[in-house]
Amino acid sequence: VGVRFFPLGDRMLTWSRDGSVVIWDTASGQPLHTMQHTAPVESAQVFPGGDRAVTCSSENMCIIWDCSTGVALSRLPSKWAVRVSVFPSGDRLLTW
């Protein structure tokens, strides 16, 4: 369970043990997109530009999401990664 704010503060990303990932409009409090993992989400980060986010779950899967559509752009399987961090340049991920 956690929350990350987008760089401009206009949206926030939440994740949960039920596998849900939600992008919220911070002004209205309304959900903009709801995405889903098949296992509890353990960590998430928003890319520096705010256009993408990455989430990792206990199913050992990290997903990169398009934040304007809620569509999964990439699925990155791993044998052990459940935590993620995005480099400040936005061009690399660190998982552990």
PDB file of C-alpha atoms in Angstrom:
ATOM      1  CA  VAL A   1       0.000   0.000   0.000  1.00  0.00           C
ATOM      2  CA  GLY A   2       1.423   3.354  -0.941  1.00  0.00           C
ATOM      3  CA  VAL A   3       1.167   6.654  -2.751  1.00  0.00           C
ATOM      4  CA  ARG A   4       3.378   8.652  -5.120  1.00  0.00           C
ATOM      5  CA  PHE A   5       2.674  12.148  -6.390  1.00  0.00           C
ATOM      6  CA  PHE A   6       3.308  13.139  -9.995  1.00  0.00           C
ATOM      7  CA  PRO A   7       5.949  15.826 -10.642  1.00  0.00           C
ATOM      8  CA  LEU A   8       3.386  18.630 -11.103  1.00  0.00           C
ATOM      9  CA  GLY A   9       1.255  17.535  -8.143  1.00  0.00           C
ATOM     10  CA  ASP A  10      -1.852  17.296 -10.338  1.00  0.00           C
ATOM     11  CA  ARG A  11      -2.150  13.510 -10.018  1.00  0.00           C
ATOM     12  CA  MET A  12      -1.185  10.778  -7.607  1.00  0.00           C
ATOM     13  CA  LEU A  13      -0.604   7.063  -7.956  1.00  0.00           C
ATOM     14  CA  THR A  14      -1.810   4.612  -5.314  1.00  0.00           C
ATOM     15  CA  TRP A  15      -1.307   0.870  -5.065  1.00  0.00           C
ATOM     16  CA  SER A  16      -2.706  -1.842  -2.871  1.00  0.00           C
ATOM     17  CA  ARG A  17      -2.368  -5.411  -1.622  1.00  0.00           C
ATOM     18  CA  ASP A  18      -5.383  -6.348  -3.765  1.00  0.00           C
ATOM     19  CA  GLY A  19      -3.265  -5.732  -6.900  1.00  0.00           C
ATOM     20  CA  SER A  20      -4.957  -2.485  -7.866  1.00  0.00           C
ATOM     21  CA  VAL A  21      -3.095   0.584  -9.108  1.00  0.00           C
ATOM     22  CA  VAL A  22      -5.037   3.849  -9.425  1.00  0.00           C
ATOM     23  CA  ILE A  23      -4.130   7.237 -10.900  1.00  0.00           C
ATOM     24  CA  TRP A  24      -6.104  10.012  -9.172  1.00  0.00           C
ATOM     25  CA  ASP A  25      -6.793  13.632 -10.042  1.00  0.00           C
ATOM     26  CA  THR A  26      -5.624  15.501  -6.939  1.00  0.00           C
ATOM     27  CA  ALA A  27      -7.928  18.503  -7.519  1.00  0.00           C
ATOM     28  CA  SER A  28     -11.180  16.540  -7.840  1.00  0.00           C
ATOM     29  CA  GLY A  29     -10.215  13.407  -5.909  1.00  0.00           C
ATOM     30  CA  GLN A  30     -11.623  11.335  -8.775  1.00  0.00           C
ATOM     31  CA  PRO A  31      -9.898   8.249 -10.199  1.00  0.00           C
ATOM     32  CA  LEU A  32      -8.599   8.737 -13.741  1.00  0.00           C
ATOM     33  CA  HIS A  33      -7.375   5.195 -14.459  1.00  0.00           C
ATOM     34  CA  THR A  34      -7.509   1.890 -12.606  1.00  0.00           C
ATOM     35  CA  MET A  35      -5.010  -0.817 -13.521  1.00  0.00           C
ATOM     36  CA  GLN A  36      -4.535  -4.306 -12.108  1.00  0.00           C
ATOM     37  CA  HIS A  37      -1.802  -6.778 -11.192  1.00  0.00           C
ATOM     38  CA  THR A  38      -2.710 -10.389 -10.409  1.00  0.00           C
ATOM     39  CA  ALA A  39      -0.910 -10.223  -7.042  1.00  0.00           C
ATOM     40  CA  PRO A  40      -0.289  -7.629  -4.316  1.00  0.00           C
ATOM     41  CA  VAL A  41       1.580  -4.554  -5.528  1.00  0.00           C
ATOM     42  CA  GLU A  42       4.732  -4.028  -3.479  1.00  0.00           C
ATOM     43  CA  SER A  43       6.153  -0.787  -4.914  1.00  0.00           C
ATOM     44  CA  ALA A  44       5.660   1.907  -7.534  1.00  0.00           C
ATOM     45  CA  GLN A  45       7.363   4.964  -8.975  1.00  0.00           C
ATOM     46  CA  VAL A  46       6.337   7.732 -11.341  1.00  0.00           C
ATOM     47  CA  PHE A  47       8.775   8.597 -14.126  1.00  0.00           C
ATOM     48  CA  PRO A  48      10.239  12.131 -13.966  1.00  0.00           C
ATOM     49  CA  GLY A  49       8.126  13.434 -16.865  1.00  0.00           C
ATOM     50  CA  GLY A  50       4.903  12.060 -15.344  1.00  0.00           C
ATOM     51  CA  ASP A  51       4.001  10.260 -18.568  1.00  0.00           C
ATOM     52  CA  ARG A  52       4.731   6.765 -17.265  1.00  0.00           C
ATOM     53  CA  ALA A  53       4.717   4.841 -14.014  1.00  0.00           C
ATOM     54  CA  VAL A  54       6.147   1.482 -13.031  1.00  0.00           C
ATOM     55  CA  THR A  55       4.726  -0.943 -10.488  1.00  0.00           C
ATOM     56  CA  CYS A  56       6.135  -4.217  -9.127  1.00  0.00           C
ATOM     57  CA  SER A  57       4.117  -6.980  -7.534  1.00  0.00           C
ATOM     58  CA  SER A  58       4.739 -10.091  -5.466  1.00  0.00           C
ATOM     59  CA  GLU A  59       4.103 -12.152  -8.616  1.00  0.00           C
ATOM     60  CA  ASN A  60       7.636 -10.990  -9.586  1.00  0.00           C
ATOM     61  CA  MET A  61       6.319  -8.807 -12.376  1.00  0.00           C
ATOM     62  CA  CYS A  62       7.022  -5.128 -12.996  1.00  0.00           C
ATOM     63  CA  ILE A  63       4.723  -3.244 -15.371  1.00  0.00           C
ATOM     64  CA  ILE A  64       5.379   0.095 -17.045  1.00  0.00           C
ATOM     65  CA  TRP A  65       2.098   1.981 -17.501  1.00  0.00           C
ATOM     66  CA  ASP A  66       1.111   4.830 -19.812  1.00  0.00           C
ATOM     67  CA  CYS A  67      -0.332   7.350 -17.360  1.00  0.00           C
ATOM     68  CA  SER A  68      -2.538   9.110 -19.906  1.00  0.00           C
ATOM     69  CA  THR A  69      -4.382   5.896 -20.887  1.00  0.00           C
ATOM     70  CA  GLY A  70      -3.755   3.376 -18.093  1.00  0.00           C
ATOM     71  CA  VAL A  71      -2.481   0.870 -20.676  1.00  0.00           C
ATOM     72  CA  ALA A  72       0.439  -1.451 -19.876  1.00  0.00           C
ATOM     73  CA  LEU A  73       3.375  -0.541 -22.128  1.00  0.00           C
ATOM     74  CA  SER A  74       5.786  -3.259 -20.955  1.00  0.00           C
ATOM     75  CA  ARG A  75       5.707  -6.275 -18.667  1.00  0.00           C
ATOM     76  CA  LEU A  76       9.053  -7.093 -17.096  1.00  0.00           C
ATOM     77  CA  PRO A  77       9.160 -10.517 -15.437  1.00  0.00           C
ATOM     78  CA  SER A  78      11.771 -11.179 -12.784  1.00  0.00           C
ATOM     79  CA  LYS A  79      12.629 -14.056 -10.500  1.00  0.00           C
ATOM     80  CA  TRP A  80      12.877 -11.827  -7.446  1.00  0.00           C
ATOM     81  CA  ALA A  81      12.182  -8.109  -8.058  1.00  0.00           C
ATOM     82  CA  VAL A  82       9.432  -6.563  -5.953  1.00  0.00           C
ATOM     83  CA  ARG A  83      10.902  -3.079  -5.467  1.00  0.00           C
ATOM     84  CA  VAL A  84      11.596  -0.470  -8.121  1.00  0.00           C
ATOM     85  CA  SER A  85      13.204   2.925  -8.500  1.00  0.00           C
ATOM     86  CA  VAL A  86      13.451   5.118 -11.606  1.00  0.00           C
ATOM     87  CA  PHE A  87      16.700   6.898 -12.461  1.00  0.00           C
ATOM     88  CA  PRO A  88      16.344  10.729 -12.448  1.00  0.00           C
ATOM     89  CA  SER A  89      16.872  10.739 -16.229  1.00  0.00           C
ATOM     90  CA  GLY A  90      13.922   8.360 -16.646  1.00  0.00           C
ATOM     91  CA  ASP A  91      15.869   6.085 -18.977  1.00  0.00           C
ATOM     92  CA  ARG A  92      16.590   3.225 -16.545  1.00  0.00           C
ATOM     93  CA  LEU A  93      14.997   1.269 -13.725  1.00  0.00           C
ATOM     94  CA  LEU A  94      16.565  -0.351 -10.708  1.00  0.00           C
ATOM     95  CA  THR A  95      14.721  -3.368  -9.321  1.00  0.00           C
ATOM     96  CA  TRP A  96      15.521  -5.455  -6.270  1.00  0.00           C
TER      97      TRP A  96
END
